[in-house]
Coordinates of C-alpha atoms in Angstrom, one line a residue:
X1 CA 0.5 40.3 82.7
X2 CA 1.3 37.6 85.2
X3 CA 4.6 35.8 84.9
X4 CA 4.3 32.0 84.5
X5 CA 7.5 30.2 85.5
X6 CA 8.6 27.4 83.2
X7 CA 8.1 23.8 84.3
X8 CA 11.2 22.4 85.9
X9 CA 12.6 19.4 84.1
X10 CA 14.3 17.0 86.3
X11 CA 17.5 15.6 84.8
X12 CA 19.8 12.8 85.8
X13 CA 23.3 11.8 84.8
X14 CA 24.0 9.1 82.2
X15 CA 25.2 6.0 83.9
X16 CA 28.0 5.6 81.4
X17 CA 29.3 9.0 80.4
X18 CA 27.7 11.3 83.1
X19 CA 25.9 13.6 80.6
X20 CA 22.7 15.2 82.0
X21 CA 19.7 13.6 80.3
X22 CA 16.0 13.3 80.9
X23 CA 15.2 10.3 83.0
X24 CA 14.4 7.0 81.1
X25 CA 14.1 3.4 82.0
X26 CA 17.8 2.7 81.0
X27 CA 19.3 5.9 82.5
X28 CA 21.5 6.1 79.4
X29 CA 21.9 8.8 76.8
X30 CA 21.2 8.1 73.1
X31 CA 24.9 7.6 72.0
X32 CA 25.5 5.2 75.0
X33 CA 22.3 3.4 74.3
X34 CA 23.3 2.8 70.7
X35 CA 26.7 1.5 71.9
X36 CA 25.0 -0.8 74.4
X37 CA 22.1 -2.1 72.2
X38 CA 22.4 -3.0 68.5
X39 CA 18.9 -2.9 66.9
X40 CA 20.3 -4.3 63.7
X41 CA 21.2 -7.6 65.4
X42 CA 19.8 -10.5 63.4
X43 CA 19.7 -8.6 60.1
X44 CA 22.4 -9.7 57.6
X45 CA 24.7 -6.9 56.3
X46 CA 25.3 -8.8 53.0
X47 CA 23.3 -11.0 50.8
X48 CA 23.2 -12.4 47.2
X49 CA 20.7 -12.0 44.3
X50 CA 20.2 -14.5 41.5
X51 CA 20.1 -12.9 38.0
X52 CA 19.4 -14.7 34.7
X53 CA 21.4 -13.0 31.9
X54 CA 19.4 -14.7 29.1
X55 CA 16.0 -13.2 30.1
X56 CA 17.1 -10.3 32.4
X57 CA 15.1 -11.5 35.4
X58 CA 15.8 -11.6 39.1
X59 CA 14.8 -14.4 41.5
X60 CA 12.1 -13.2 43.8
X61 CA 11.8 -15.6 46.7
X62 CA 10.8 -18.3 46.8
X63 CA 10.7 -19.4 43.2
X64 CA 9.4 -16.4 41.1
X65 CA 11.5 -14.8 38.4
X66 CA 10.7 -11.1 37.9
X67 CA 11.9 -8.5 35.4
X68 CA 13.2 -5.5 37.4
X69 CA 15.0 -2.4 36.2
X70 CA 18.1 -1.1 38.1
X71 CA 17.2 0.9 41.2
X72 CA 13.5 0.3 40.7
X73 CA 10.8 -0.4 43.3
X74 CA 10.5 -3.9 42.1
X75 CA 14.2 -4.6 42.6
X76 CA 14.1 -2.9 46.0
X77 CA 11.2 -5.2 47.0
X78 CA 13.2 -8.3 45.9
X79 CA 16.2 -7.1 48.0
X80 CA 14.1 -6.6 51.1
X81 CA 12.6 -10.1 50.7
X82 CA 16.2 -11.5 50.9
X83 CA 16.8 -10.0 54.4
X84 CA 15.8 -12.1 57.3
X85 CA 14.9 -10.4 60.6
X86 CA 13.1 -7.3 59.2
X87 CA 9.9 -8.6 60.6
X88 CA 11.2 -8.0 64.1
X89 CA 11.8 -4.2 63.6
X90 CA 10.0 -1.3 62.0
X91 CA 11.2 -0.3 58.6
X92 CA 11.1 3.5 58.2
X93 CA 12.9 4.1 55.0
X94 CA 14.9 2.2 52.3
X95 CA 16.7 3.3 49.2
X96 CA 19.6 2.5 46.8
X97 CA 23.1 3.9 47.0
X98 CA 24.8 4.4 43.7
X99 CA 27.2 1.8 42.6
X100 CA 29.2 1.1 39.4
X101 CA 26.9 -0.6 36.9
X102 CA 29.4 -3.3 36.1
X103 CA 30.5 -4.0 39.7
X104 CA 27.8 -6.7 40.3
X105 CA 27.1 -5.0 43.6
X106 CA 23.9 -3.3 45.0
X107 CA 24.0 -1.2 48.1
X108 CA 20.8 -0.5 50.0
X109 CA 20.4 2.1 52.8
X110 CA 17.9 1.1 55.5
X111 CA 16.4 3.1 58.4
X112 CA 14.8 1.0 61.1
X113 CA 13.3 1.6 64.6
X114 CA 13.0 -0.8 67.5
X115 CA 11.8 -0.6 71.1
X116 CA 14.7 -1.7 73.3
X117 CA 13.3 -0.8 76.8
X118 CA 9.9 0.3 78.0
X119 CA 8.9 3.5 76.1
X120 CA 12.4 3.7 74.7
X121 CA 12.6 3.5 70.9
X122 CA 16.0 3.6 69.0
X123 CA 16.3 4.5 65.3
X124 CA 19.3 3.4 63.4
X125 CA 20.6 3.7 59.8
X126 CA 22.8 1.1 58.2
X127 CA 23.7 -0.3 54.8
X128 CA 23.3 -3.8 53.2
X129 CA 25.4 -4.9 50.3
X130 CA 24.0 -7.4 47.7
X131 CA 26.1 -9.4 45.4
X132 CA 24.5 -10.2 42.0
X133 CA 25.2 -13.8 41.0
X134 CA 24.6 -14.8 37.4
X135 CA 22.8 -18.0 36.6
X136 CA 20.0 -19.5 34.6
X137 CA 16.3 -19.6 35.3
X138 CA 14.4 -22.9 34.8
X139 CA 12.8 -21.5 31.6
X140 CA 16.2 -20.7 30.0
X141 CA 17.6 -24.0 31.2
X142 CA 14.9 -25.8 29.3
X143 CA 15.6 -23.6 26.3
X144 CA 19.3 -24.5 26.4
X145 CA 18.3 -28.2 26.3
X146 CA 16.6 -27.6 22.9
X147 CA 14.5 -30.7 23.3
X148 CA 12.1 -29.8 26.1
X149 CA 8.8 -28.3 25.3
X150 CA 5.4 -28.6 27.1
X151 CA 3.0 -27.4 24.4
X152 CA 2.9 -27.2 20.6
X153 CA 0.5 -25.6 18.2
X154 CA 0.1 -27.3 14.8
X155 CA -1.3 -24.9 12.3
X156 CA -2.5 -26.5 9.1
X157 CA -4.3 -25.5 5.9
X158 CA -5.0 -28.0 3.1
X159 CA -4.3 -25.8 0.1
X160 CA -1.6 -26.1 -2.6
X161 CA 0.0 -22.7 -1.8
X162 CA 1.5 -20.9 1.2
X163 CA 0.2 -17.4 0.8
X164 CA -2.1 -17.8 3.8
X165 CA 0.9 -18.6 6.1
X166 CA 2.8 -15.7 4.6
X167 CA 0.1 -13.3 5.6
X168 CA -0.4 -15.0 9.0
X169 CA 3.3 -14.6 9.6
X170 CA 3.1 -10.8 9.1
X171 CA 0.1 -10.6 11.5
X172 CA 2.1 -12.5 14.1
X173 CA 5.0 -10.2 13.7
X174 CA 2.9 -7.0 13.9
X175 CA 1.2 -8.1 17.2
X176 CA 4.3 -9.8 18.6
X177 CA 2.4 -12.9 19.2
X178 CA 5.5 -15.1 18.9
X179 CA 7.4 -13.6 21.8
X180 CA 6.9 -16.7 24.0
X181 CA 7.7 -19.2 21.3
X182 CA 10.6 -21.6 21.8
X183 CA 11.0 -22.5 18.2
X184 CA 9.1 -22.5 14.9
X185 CA 9.2 -25.3 12.4
X186 CA 7.7 -25.6 9.0
X187 CA 6.0 -28.8 7.9
X188 CA 4.3 -29.9 4.8
X189 CA 1.0 -28.1 5.2
X190 CA 1.7 -25.5 7.8
X191 CA 3.7 -24.4 10.8
X192 CA 4.5 -25.7 14.3
X193 CA 4.9 -23.4 17.3
X194 CA 6.6 -24.8 20.4
X195 CA 6.2 -23.4 23.9
X196 CA 7.5 -24.2 27.4
X197 CA 4.1 -23.4 29.1
X198 CA 0.6 -24.4 28.3
X199 CA -0.7 -20.9 29.0
X200 CA 1.5 -19.4 26.3
X201 CA 0.1 -21.9 23.7
X202 CA -3.5 -21.1 24.7
X203 CA -2.8 -17.4 24.1
X204 CA -1.4 -18.2 20.7
X205 CA -4.5 -20.3 19.9
X206 CA -6.8 -17.5 20.9
X207 CA -4.8 -15.1 18.7
X208 CA -5.2 -17.4 15.7
X209 CA -8.9 -17.7 16.3
X210 CA -9.2 -13.9 16.3
X211 CA -7.5 -13.4 12.9
X212 CA -8.5 -16.5 10.9
X213 CA -11.5 -18.9 10.8
X214 CA -10.0 -22.0 12.5
X215 CA -11.0 -25.2 14.3
X216 CA -8.9 -26.0 17.4
X217 CA -8.6 -29.5 18.9
X218 CA -6.6 -29.9 22.2
X219 CA -5.0 -33.1 23.3
X220 CA -2.7 -34.1 26.1
X221 CA -0.1 -36.9 26.4
X222 CA 1.1 -38.2 29.8
X223 CA 4.9 -38.2 30.1
X224 CA 5.5 -39.0 33.7
X225 CA 3.5 -39.3 37.0
X226 CA 4.5 -39.3 40.7
X227 CA 2.0 -41.3 42.7
X228 CA 3.4 -40.1 46.0
X229 CA 2.9 -36.4 45.4
X230 CA 0.0 -36.9 43.0
X231 CA 1.6 -34.8 40.3
X232 CA 1.9 -35.6 36.5
X233 CA 3.9 -34.2 33.6
X234 CA 1.9 -33.7 30.3
X235 CA 2.7 -32.5 26.8
X236 CA -0.2 -30.6 25.2
X237 CA -0.9 -30.4 21.5
X238 CA -3.2 -27.9 19.9
X239 CA -4.3 -28.8 16.4
X240 CA -5.4 -25.6 14.5
X241 CA -7.1 -26.2 11.2
X242 CA -7.6 -23.1 8.9
X243 CA -10.5 -23.0 6.6
X244 CA -9.2 -24.1 3.1
X245 CA -10.7 -21.1 1.3
X246 CA -8.6 -18.0 0.4
X247 CA -9.3 -14.6 -0.9
X248 CA -10.5 -14.4 -4.6
X249 CA -11.3 -18.1 -4.6
X250 CA -14.4 -19.4 -6.6
X251 CA -16.7 -21.1 -4.2
X252 CA -19.8 -23.3 -4.9
X253 CA -22.0 -23.7 -1.9
X254 CA -24.5 -26.6 -1.8
X255 CA -28.0 -25.4 -2.6
X256 CA -29.4 -26.4 0.8
X257 CA -26.6 -24.7 2.7
X258 CA -26.8 -21.5 0.5
X259 CA -30.5 -21.1 1.4
X260 CA -29.6 -21.1 5.1
X261 CA -26.9 -18.4 4.4
X262 CA -29.3 -15.5 3.6
X263 CA -30.5 -17.4 0.5
X264 CA -27.4 -16.4 -1.4
X265 CA -26.5 -17.7 -4.9
X266 CA -24.5 -21.0 -4.7
X267 CA -21.8 -19.7 -7.0
X268 CA -19.9 -17.0 -5.2
X269 CA -16.4 -15.6 -4.8
X270 CA -14.5 -15.1 -1.5
X271 CA -14.1 -11.3 -1.1
X272 CA -12.2 -11.3 2.2
X273 CA -11.0 -13.7 5.0
X274 CA -10.9 -12.5 8.6
X275 CA -12.1 -14.4 11.6
X276 CA -14.9 -15.5 9.2
X277 CA -15.2 -16.1 5.4
X278 CA -16.9 -13.3 3.5
X279 CA -18.6 -14.5 0.3
X280 CA -19.9 -12.2 -2.4
X281 CA -22.3 -12.9 -5.3
X282 CA -20.9 -10.7 -8.1
X283 CA -24.2 -10.8 -10.0
X284 CA -26.4 -9.3 -7.2
X285 CA -23.8 -7.8 -4.8
X286 CA -25.3 -10.0 -2.0
X287 CA -22.8 -10.8 0.8
X288 CA -22.8 -13.3 3.6
X289 CA -20.4 -14.2 6.4
X290 CA -19.6 -17.8 7.2
X291 CA -18.2 -18.2 10.7
X292 CA -15.9 -21.1 11.6
X293 CA -18.6 -22.8 13.6
X294 CA -21.0 -22.7 10.6
X295 CA -18.3 -23.8 8.2
X296 CA -17.0 -26.8 10.1
X297 CA -20.6 -28.0 10.7
X298 CA -21.0 -28.5 6.9
X299 CA -17.7 -27.8 5.2
X300 CA -17.4 -27.0 1.5
X301 CA -14.4 -26.3 -0.7
X302 CA -13.4 -23.9 -3.4
X303 CA -13.7 -24.7 -7.1
X304 CA -10.7 -22.7 -8.3
X305 CA -8.0 -20.4 -6.8
X306 CA -6.1 -17.4 -8.1
X307 CA -3.7 -19.6 -10.1
X308 CA -6.7 -20.5 -12.4
X309 CA -7.5 -16.9 -13.2
X310 CA -7.6 -15.9 -16.9
X311 CA -6.8 -12.5 -18.2
X312 CA -9.6 -10.6 -20.0
X313 CA -9.9 -7.2 -21.7
X314 CA -12.9 -5.0 -21.0
X315 CA -14.6 -4.0 -24.2
X316 CA -17.6 -2.2 -22.8
X317 CA -19.0 -1.6 -19.3
X318 CA -22.3 0.0 -18.2
X319 CA -23.1 0.5 -14.4
X320 CA -26.6 -0.6 -13.5
X321 CA -26.9 1.8 -10.5
X322 CA -26.7 -0.7 -7.7
X323 CA -24.0 0.3 -5.2
X324 CA -23.1 -1.5 -2.0
X325 CA -20.1 -0.3 -0.2
X326 CA -17.1 -0.2 -2.6
X327 CA -18.8 -2.6 -5.0
X328 CA -20.8 -1.2 -8.0
X329 CA -22.9 -3.6 -10.1
X330 CA -22.3 -3.3 -13.8
X331 CA -22.9 -5.1 -17.1
X332 CA -19.6 -5.8 -18.8
X333 CA -18.6 -7.1 -22.2
X334 CA -15.2 -8.8 -22.1
X335 CA -12.9 -10.8 -24.4
X336 CA -10.0 -13.1 -23.6
X337 CA -6.7 -11.2 -23.7
X338 CA -5.3 -14.0 -25.9
X339 CA -7.6 -12.9 -28.7
X340 CA -5.6 -9.7 -29.1
X341 CA -2.3 -11.5 -29.6
X342 CA -1.1 -11.9 -33.1
X343 CA -1.4 -15.4 -34.5
X344 CA 2.3 -15.6 -35.3
X345 CA 3.3 -15.0 -31.7
X346 CA 0.6 -17.2 -30.2
X347 CA 0.3 -20.0 -32.6
X348 CA 0.9 -22.6 -29.9
X349 CA -1.9 -21.2 -27.8
X350 CA -4.3 -21.3 -30.8
X351 CA -3.5 -24.9 -31.4
X352 CA -4.0 -25.8 -27.8
X353 CA -7.4 -24.2 -27.6
X354 CA -8.6 -25.0 -31.0
X355 CA -10.9 -27.8 -29.8
X356 CA -12.7 -25.4 -27.5
X357 CA -13.8 -23.0 -30.1
X358 CA -12.7 -19.5 -31.1
X359 CA -10.7 -17.4 -28.6
X360 CA -12.1 -14.2 -30.2
X361 CA -15.6 -14.8 -28.7
X362 CA -16.9 -11.9 -26.5
X363 CA -18.8 -12.6 -23.3
X364 CA -21.4 -10.6 -21.4
X365 CA -21.4 -10.8 -17.7
X366 CA -22.4 -8.9 -14.6
X367 CA -19.6 -7.8 -12.2
X368 CA -19.1 -6.0 -9.0
X369 CA -16.2 -4.0 -10.3
X370 CA -18.2 -1.3 -12.1
X371 CA -16.6 1.4 -10.0
X372 CA -13.0 0.8 -11.1
X373 CA -13.3 -0.8 -14.6
X374 CA -13.1 1.2 -17.8
X375 CA -13.2 0.1 -21.5
X376 CA -9.7 -1.1 -22.4
X377 CA -8.8 -2.2 -18.8
X378 CA -7.4 -5.7 -18.1
X379 CA -9.3 -7.8 -15.6
X380 CA -8.7 -11.3 -14.1
X381 CA -11.6 -13.7 -14.0
X382 CA -12.7 -17.4 -14.1
X383 CA -13.5 -18.8 -17.5
X384 CA -16.3 -21.2 -16.6
X385 CA -17.1 -22.3 -20.1
X386 CA -13.6 -23.7 -20.5
X387 CA -13.4 -25.2 -17.0
X388 CA -14.2 -28.6 -15.8
X389 CA -14.9 -28.9 -12.0
X390 CA -15.2 -32.2 -10.2
X391 CA -17.8 -31.0 -7.7
X392 CA -21.3 -32.4 -7.0
X393 CA -22.5 -29.0 -5.8
X394 CA -21.5 -27.4 -9.2
X395 CA -23.1 -30.2 -11.2
X396 CA -26.4 -29.7 -9.4
X397 CA -26.7 -26.1 -10.6
X398 CA -28.9 -25.1 -13.4
X399 CA -26.6 -24.7 -16.5
X400 CA -28.7 -21.8 -17.8
X401 CA -27.9 -19.8 -14.6
X402 CA -24.2 -20.4 -14.7
X403 CA -22.4 -17.3 -16.2
X404 CA -19.7 -17.8 -18.8
X405 CA -17.2 -15.6 -17.0
X406 CA -16.9 -14.4 -13.4
X407 CA -14.7 -11.3 -13.1
X408 CA -12.7 -11.1 -9.8
X409 CA -10.2 -8.3 -9.8
X410 CA -8.5 -5.7 -11.9
X411 CA -5.0 -6.4 -13.1
X412 CA -2.2 -4.1 -14.2
X413 CA -0.1 -5.9 -16.8
X414 CA 1.8 -2.8 -17.9
X415 CA 3.1 -2.1 -14.4
X416 CA 4.0 -5.8 -13.9
X417 CA 6.1 -6.0 -17.1
X418 CA 8.4 -3.2 -15.9
X419 CA 9.8 -5.3 -13.1
X420 CA 10.5 -2.3 -11.0
X421 CA 12.2 -2.9 -7.7
X422 CA 9.8 -2.4 -4.7
X423 CA 10.6 0.3 -2.2
X424 CA 9.3 -1.7 0.7
X425 CA 10.1 -5.1 2.3
X426 CA 8.7 -7.5 4.9
X427 CA 10.2 -9.1 8.0
X428 CA 10.4 -12.8 8.8
X429 CA 10.2 -14.7 12.0
X430 CA 13.1 -17.2 11.8
X431 CA 16.3 -15.5 10.5
X432 CA 18.6 -18.3 11.4
X433 CA 16.7 -20.9 9.4
X434 CA 16.4 -18.5 6.5
X435 CA 20.2 -18.2 6.3
X436 CA 20.5 -22.0 6.2
X437 CA 18.1 -22.1 3.3
X438 CA 20.6 -20.4 1.0
X439 CA 19.1 -17.0 1.0
X440 CA 21.3 -13.9 0.7
X441 CA 22.8 -12.9 4.1
X442 CA 22.2 -9.2 3.2
X443 CA 18.4 -9.9 3.3
X444 CA 18.4 -11.9 6.5
X445 CA 15.2 -11.5 8.3
X446 CA 13.3 -10.4 5.3
X447 CA 11.9 -12.0 2.2
X448 CA 10.2 -15.3 1.8
X449 CA 9.3 -15.9 5.4
X450 CA 7.9 -19.3 5.9
X451 CA 8.6 -20.3 2.3
X452 CA 12.2 -19.4 2.3
X453 CA 13.0 -21.9 5.1
X454 CA 12.0 -24.9 3.0
X455 CA 14.9 -26.2 1.0
X456 CA 13.0 -29.2 -0.6
X457 CA 10.2 -27.1 -2.1
X458 CA 10.4 -26.2 -5.8
X459 CA 12.1 -22.8 -6.1
X460 CA 9.9 -21.6 -9.0
X461 CA 6.8 -22.4 -7.0
X462 CA 8.2 -20.6 -4.0
X463 CA 8.9 -17.5 -6.1
X464 CA 5.5 -17.6 -7.8
X465 CA 3.6 -17.8 -4.5
X466 CA 5.6 -15.1 -2.9
X467 CA 5.2 -12.8 -5.9
X468 CA 1.5 -13.3 -5.9
X469 CA 1.5 -12.5 -2.2
X470 CA 3.4 -9.2 -2.8
X471 CA 1.0 -8.3 -5.6
X472 CA -2.0 -8.9 -3.4
X473 CA -0.4 -6.5 -0.8
X474 CA 0.1 -3.8 -3.4
X475 CA -3.5 -4.1 -4.7
X476 CA -5.3 -4.4 -1.4
X477 CA -5.2 -1.4 0.9
X478 CA -7.0 -3.3 3.7
X479 CA -4.4 -6.0 3.7
X480 CA -1.6 -3.4 3.9
X481 CA -3.3 -1.7 6.9
X482 CA -3.3 -5.0 8.8
X483 CA 0.5 -5.7 8.5
X484 CA 3.8 -3.7 8.9
X485 CA 5.7 -2.6 5.8
X486 CA 9.2 -1.4 6.1
X487 CA 11.2 1.0 4.0
X488 CA 13.6 -0.6 1.5
X489 CA 17.1 0.6 0.7
X490 CA 15.9 2.2 -2.6
X491 CA 13.3 4.5 -1.0
X492 CA 13.6 8.1 -2.3
X493 CA 11.9 11.0 -0.6
X494 CA 10.8 14.2 -2.3
X495 CA 14.0 15.9 -1.5
X496 CA 16.2 13.2 -3.1
X497 CA 15.8 14.7 -6.6
X498 CA 18.4 14.6 -9.3
X499 CA 20.3 17.9 -9.8
X500 CA 19.3 19.9 -12.8
X501 CA 21.7 20.3 -15.6
X502 CA 23.4 23.5 -16.4
X503 CA 21.9 25.5 -19.3
X504 CA 23.6 24.7 -22.5
X505 CA 24.9 21.3 -21.4
X506 CA 24.4 18.4 -23.8
X507 CA 21.6 15.9 -23.4
X508 CA 24.0 13.1 -24.3
X509 CA 26.5 11.7 -22.0
X510 CA 29.1 8.9 -22.3
X511 CA 28.8 6.0 -20.0
X512 CA 31.7 3.7 -19.2
X513 CA 34.9 4.2 -21.0
X514 CA 35.8 6.6 -23.8
X515 CA 34.8 4.1 -26.5
X516 CA 31.4 3.4 -24.9
X517 CA 28.2 4.2 -26.7
X518 CA 26.6 7.6 -26.2
X519 CA 23.2 7.4 -24.5
X520 CA 20.5 10.0 -25.0
X521 CA 18.9 10.6 -21.6
X522 CA 15.7 12.1 -23.1
X523 CA 15.1 9.0 -25.2
X524 CA 15.9 6.7 -22.2
X525 CA 13.5 8.6 -20.0
X526 CA 10.8 8.4 -22.7
X527 CA 11.3 4.7 -22.8
X528 CA 10.9 4.4 -19.1
X529 CA 7.7 6.5 -18.9
X530 CA 6.2 5.2 -22.2
X531 CA 4.6 1.8 -21.6
X532 CA 1.1 2.5 -20.7
X533 CA 1.3 3.6 -17.0
X534 CA -1.9 2.9 -15.1
X535 CA -2.9 6.0 -13.3
X536 CA -5.0 4.1 -10.8
X537 CA -2.3 1.6 -10.0
X538 CA -2.4 1.0 -6.2
X539 CA 1.2 1.9 -5.4
X540 CA 2.4 1.7 -1.9
X541 CA 2.8 5.2 -0.5
X542 CA 5.8 6.4 1.5
X543 CA 3.7 7.3 4.5
X544 CA 2.6 3.7 4.8
X545 CA 6.1 2.4 5.4
X546 CA 7.9 2.1 8.8
X547 CA 11.5 2.8 9.5
X548 CA 13.7 -0.3 10.0
X549 CA 15.7 0.5 13.2
X550 CA 17.8 -2.7 12.8
X551 CA 19.1 -1.5 9.5
X552 CA 19.7 2.0 10.8
X553 CA 22.1 0.6 13.4
X554 CA 20.0 1.2 16.5
X555 CA 20.8 -1.6 18.9
X556 CA 20.9 -2.3 22.6
X557 CA 23.9 -1.4 24.7
X558 CA 24.8 -5.1 25.2
X559 CA 24.7 -5.8 21.5
X560 CA 26.8 -2.8 20.8

């Protein structure tokens, strides 16, 4: 094996310290080269960052405010943009050095390279300290002024109740569609949503169009204009009109328009309202959808609403065999519930209705509720023979084809009479306005929603509308699936059972003081259970409820 001598490397002495080194253009070793040339020259060793405490955003040069978590890549990019002179060197590595969270200081470790002489590259590691300065972003500044907004959405519905806006409020809360809203005000026929940007208002208008049949009209008002820079300041208004037809309303469509809608019967009921109005003919189970474009081309209105419903008792019912979805066509014989009340207790009602005929008359009708009604059940319906409608479309109908009674939904009077406290609750959008309306502070954020913030509205009307809204949530599973229900304070799980009594203990116990009346628990339990419980009452199940983290005390660190 032949020996190969190693290649001789010529070395020279460093010009400063005399250390043998490989020859280079500077004839200096690396320590002496770093002492002679500073590659970090022109790069600041300290800088400042602007931080808005209201919205937790950092200023990203030149004028963009960005949300960035501590020691994140987004925050590191903002820090590097603040350093001038990095474009003249090569950035090899960058990272954060841990600092105290409350020190308002950020330390960044940088590794850079730069060619100082021909074919001579120097790498150096150094630190940069950033000082976090608190301030306000332009959006929060406009919010603090309380009078500056750029766009407003005016949502209106010409109906005598507010149940539509109660349901719309729950949809907005579930999808968090109000996150960019500056303020929410309630007016006579609806709500106003204020925004600081036109884009946020357009997103809200698109959300409303996806959940309700609406008509949107956009307008702009010129506030100021700069002729030199050719810029202008506008305020935009989006007028959103909701179709004035609600669930379970009685609707009479003009005959010509009914023929264009799948030739449906003119006299229908509204079965559901989504982004279109769903109409149902209870005598034939024929359905049709009326979109917002079709409705506003030839608008029509409802004859009666749920407040005009009359209570009937089912005497006999016989399904005819036609089934379409959850609806079953049946022939029913009903009688007014007032005919089963004794004359002594309902003498006033008999006198009021005496000029209309006998209240004990039975009526035969066709209904779509054949799958849930049984003889003896109570059902709500429209009593057409005792109604007077001021509608040209209804007057044009053939009187022989108008039914005496149109049944709408099953009712549960035995459950409603018990006045049991509900184990669920709803949230509201404006808590501060709700407190000013005189509502209990313990229920802040829950309850009446849009209605509770109106001090001038009649309190009885408010309570009635809200109770009807809660009842519709209990009776409609599709409506419950579309919103969020939260557990109330009186929710009891299966494990929260009362302890059993010891054998031989008395069934009677004394309540209160020693002179209080003895109460028999067995008789009290019988009174609670006896009252005609409806086995098919659509009670809200526990698995449909969400936990309320605010009530459980789970808060942010800053709030804590």
